[in-house]
Amino acid sequence: HDHDHQHSDHDHPEHNHAEADHEHEHEHEHEHGELEQDWHVWFSPAISQRVAEQLAEQLIQHYPQQKEKITANLAEFTQQLTEKNSKLSKQLSAFADKGFYVFHDAYRYFENAYGLKQTGYFTINPLIAPGAKKLAEIKQEIEEHKVQCLFAEPQFTPKVIETLQKGTAVKVGKLDPMGEKVSLGKGSYSAFLQQIADDFSVCLEK
């Protein structure tokens, strides 16, 4: 029966979400994932600069009477981003050799831009504290790779964070990939990059 086939041992990986989640826990699986498109482009200052330039070009085409203002805004954005890039490169250079794990593989562009070393990532439910088996796996990976910090995200419940801190010997930091605490306005993108850099710094510094 078709129904039986759905539950057979020959199911395709994309049909078995539990196995798929488990496979994404380990670093070697992540290396395979690097062949796939990374859509977290807002973490790349270089890509964001190109987007701003293309956006300005399109806006000028649609609103030629606003060309001077659009050009000035782009110049201001470019200057802010250039200055922020320089500052963050210096700020994060001290952590180039510090290993860390994340629970959301979203930060590759940022890490590459500023020389950070992500050791790997785990997939866990942010709302349910991991069990003993999962904690043991995480702890083993941490010890093998001399990881200094685990980075959770805002949706992780206090219970999950507490369990990770008790079950491992590393610090648990928080990253906010959506910039929920950043107010929209001039300079908001630079402020977003600064927030991510500060969150990395707090957890990675001894």
Coordinates of C-alpha atoms in Angstrom, one line a residue:
H1 CA 0.0 0.0 0.0
D2 CA 1.0 3.6 -0.5
H3 CA 0.5 4.2 3.2
D4 CA 2.9 1.4 4.1
H5 CA 5.5 2.8 1.7
Q6 CA 5.4 6.1 3.5
H7 CA 6.7 4.4 6.7
S8 CA 9.1 2.0 5.1
D9 CA 12.9 2.1 5.8
H10 CA 13.4 3.4 2.3
D11 CA 11.8 6.8 2.9
H12 CA 13.7 9.7 1.4
P13 CA 15.6 11.9 3.9
E14 CA 13.4 14.8 3.2
H15 CA 10.4 12.8 4.4
N16 CA 12.0 12.0 7.7
H17 CA 12.4 15.2 9.6
A18 CA 13.7 13.6 12.7
E19 CA 16.6 12.0 10.9
A20 CA 17.2 15.2 8.9
D21 CA 17.4 17.2 12.1
H22 CA 19.8 14.7 13.7
E23 CA 22.0 14.7 10.6
H24 CA 22.4 18.4 10.8
E25 CA 23.9 18.2 14.3
H26 CA 27.4 17.5 13.3
E27 CA 30.1 19.5 11.7
H28 CA 30.8 17.1 8.8
E29 CA 27.1 17.5 7.8
H30 CA 27.5 21.2 7.9
E31 CA 30.4 21.0 5.5
H32 CA 28.1 19.3 3.0
G33 CA 25.6 22.1 3.6
E34 CA 28.1 24.7 2.4
L35 CA 27.4 23.6 -1.2
E36 CA 23.8 24.9 -0.7
Q37 CA 22.7 28.5 -1.1
D38 CA 23.0 30.6 2.1
W39 CA 20.1 33.0 2.1
H40 CA 21.2 34.9 5.3
V41 CA 22.6 37.6 3.1
W42 CA 21.9 40.5 5.5
F43 CA 24.9 39.2 7.6
S44 CA 27.2 40.2 4.8
P45 CA 28.2 43.8 4.8
A46 CA 29.6 43.4 1.2
I47 CA 26.4 42.0 -0.1
S48 CA 24.4 44.6 1.8
Q49 CA 26.5 47.4 0.2
R50 CA 25.7 46.0 -3.3
V51 CA 22.0 45.8 -2.4
A52 CA 22.0 49.4 -1.3
E53 CA 23.7 50.5 -4.5
Q54 CA 21.2 48.6 -6.7
L55 CA 18.3 49.8 -4.6
A56 CA 19.5 53.4 -5.1
E57 CA 19.8 52.9 -8.8
Q58 CA 16.2 51.6 -9.0
L59 CA 14.9 54.4 -6.9
I60 CA 16.5 57.0 -9.1
Q61 CA 14.9 55.4 -12.1
H62 CA 11.5 55.6 -10.5
Y63 CA 11.9 58.9 -8.8
P64 CA 14.4 61.0 -10.9
Q65 CA 13.4 64.2 -9.1
Q66 CA 14.8 62.6 -5.9
K67 CA 18.2 61.7 -7.3
E68 CA 20.2 64.1 -5.2
K69 CA 18.6 62.9 -2.0
I70 CA 18.9 59.2 -2.9
T71 CA 22.5 59.7 -3.8
A72 CA 23.3 61.5 -0.6
N73 CA 21.6 58.7 1.4
L74 CA 23.6 56.1 -0.3
A75 CA 26.8 58.0 0.3
E76 CA 25.9 58.3 4.0
F77 CA 25.1 54.6 4.2
T78 CA 28.4 53.7 2.5
Q79 CA 30.4 55.9 4.9
Q80 CA 28.7 54.4 8.0
L81 CA 29.2 50.9 6.8
T82 CA 32.9 51.5 5.9
E83 CA 33.6 52.9 9.3
K84 CA 31.6 50.1 11.1
N85 CA 33.5 47.5 9.1
S86 CA 36.8 48.8 10.2
K87 CA 35.7 49.0 13.9
L88 CA 34.2 45.5 13.9
S89 CA 37.3 44.0 12.3
K90 CA 39.4 45.3 15.1
Q91 CA 36.9 44.4 17.8
L92 CA 36.5 40.8 16.7
S93 CA 40.1 40.1 15.7
A94 CA 40.9 39.1 19.3
F95 CA 38.5 36.1 18.9
A96 CA 39.8 34.6 15.7
D97 CA 41.0 31.5 17.4
K98 CA 38.0 31.0 19.7
G99 CA 35.8 28.1 18.8
F100 CA 32.0 28.2 19.2
Y101 CA 28.8 26.4 18.2
V102 CA 25.5 27.9 17.1
F103 CA 22.0 26.4 17.1
H104 CA 21.1 28.2 13.9
D105 CA 23.5 28.0 11.0
A106 CA 22.8 31.6 9.9
Y107 CA 26.0 33.5 10.6
R108 CA 28.5 32.3 7.9
Y109 CA 28.6 35.6 6.1
F110 CA 29.3 37.6 9.3
E111 CA 31.9 35.1 10.4
N112 CA 33.7 35.2 7.1
A113 CA 33.6 39.0 7.0
Y114 CA 35.2 39.4 10.4
G115 CA 37.4 36.3 10.8
L116 CA 35.4 34.3 13.3
K117 CA 35.7 30.5 13.6
Q118 CA 32.4 28.7 13.9
T119 CA 33.3 25.1 14.9
G120 CA 29.9 23.7 14.0
Y121 CA 26.2 23.7 14.9
F122 CA 23.5 21.7 16.6
T123 CA 19.9 21.4 15.9
I124 CA 17.6 21.3 19.0
N125 CA 14.1 22.4 19.8
P126 CA 14.4 25.9 21.2
L127 CA 11.3 25.4 23.4
I128 CA 12.1 22.0 24.9
A129 CA 15.1 21.3 27.1
P130 CA 17.4 18.7 25.5
G131 CA 17.5 15.3 27.1
A132 CA 20.5 13.4 28.6
K133 CA 21.5 11.8 25.2
K134 CA 21.4 15.1 23.3
L135 CA 23.4 16.9 26.1
A136 CA 26.0 14.1 26.0
E137 CA 26.4 14.6 22.3
I138 CA 26.8 18.3 22.6
K139 CA 29.3 17.9 25.5
Q140 CA 31.4 15.4 23.5
E141 CA 31.5 17.8 20.5
I142 CA 32.5 20.7 22.8
E143 CA 35.3 18.8 24.4
E144 CA 36.6 17.4 21.1
H145 CA 36.8 20.9 19.5
K146 CA 37.7 22.9 22.6
V147 CA 34.6 25.1 22.2
Q148 CA 34.3 28.2 24.3
C149 CA 30.8 29.3 23.7
L150 CA 27.4 28.1 22.6
F151 CA 25.1 30.7 21.0
A152 CA 21.4 30.4 21.5
E153 CA 18.7 32.8 20.1
P154 CA 15.8 34.8 21.5
Q155 CA 13.3 32.0 21.0
F156 CA 15.2 29.7 23.3
T157 CA 13.3 29.3 26.6
P158 CA 15.2 30.0 29.9
K159 CA 14.8 26.3 30.7
V160 CA 16.7 25.3 27.6
I161 CA 19.5 27.8 28.3
E162 CA 19.7 26.6 31.9
T163 CA 19.9 23.0 30.8
L164 CA 22.7 23.7 28.4
Q165 CA 24.7 25.7 31.0
K166 CA 24.4 23.0 33.6
G167 CA 25.1 20.2 31.1
T168 CA 28.2 21.7 29.6
A169 CA 31.3 23.6 30.8
V170 CA 31.0 26.4 28.3
K171 CA 29.3 29.8 28.4
V172 CA 25.9 30.2 26.6
G173 CA 25.5 33.4 24.7
K174 CA 22.6 34.8 22.7
L175 CA 22.5 36.1 19.2
D176 CA 19.5 37.9 17.6
P177 CA 19.6 37.2 13.9
M178 CA 16.5 39.3 13.1
G179 CA 17.7 42.4 15.0
E180 CA 14.5 42.6 17.0
K181 CA 16.1 45.1 19.4
V182 CA 17.4 47.4 16.7
S183 CA 15.3 50.5 16.0
L184 CA 14.6 51.2 12.4
G185 CA 16.1 54.4 11.1
K186 CA 19.3 55.9 9.7
G187 CA 22.2 53.8 10.8
S188 CA 20.0 50.8 11.8
Y189 CA 22.0 48.3 9.6
S190 CA 25.3 49.4 11.2
A191 CA 23.7 49.2 14.6
F192 CA 22.5 45.6 13.8
L193 CA 26.1 44.6 12.9
Q194 CA 27.4 46.2 16.1
Q195 CA 24.8 44.3 18.1
I196 CA 25.8 40.9 16.6
A197 CA 29.5 41.8 17.2
D198 CA 28.9 42.7 20.8
D199 CA 26.9 39.5 21.4
F200 CA 29.8 37.5 20.0
S201 CA 32.4 39.5 22.0
V202 CA 30.6 39.1 25.4
C203 CA 30.5 35.3 25.1
L204 CA 33.9 34.7 23.5
E205 CA 36.0 36.9 25.8
K206 CA 37.4 35.3 28.9

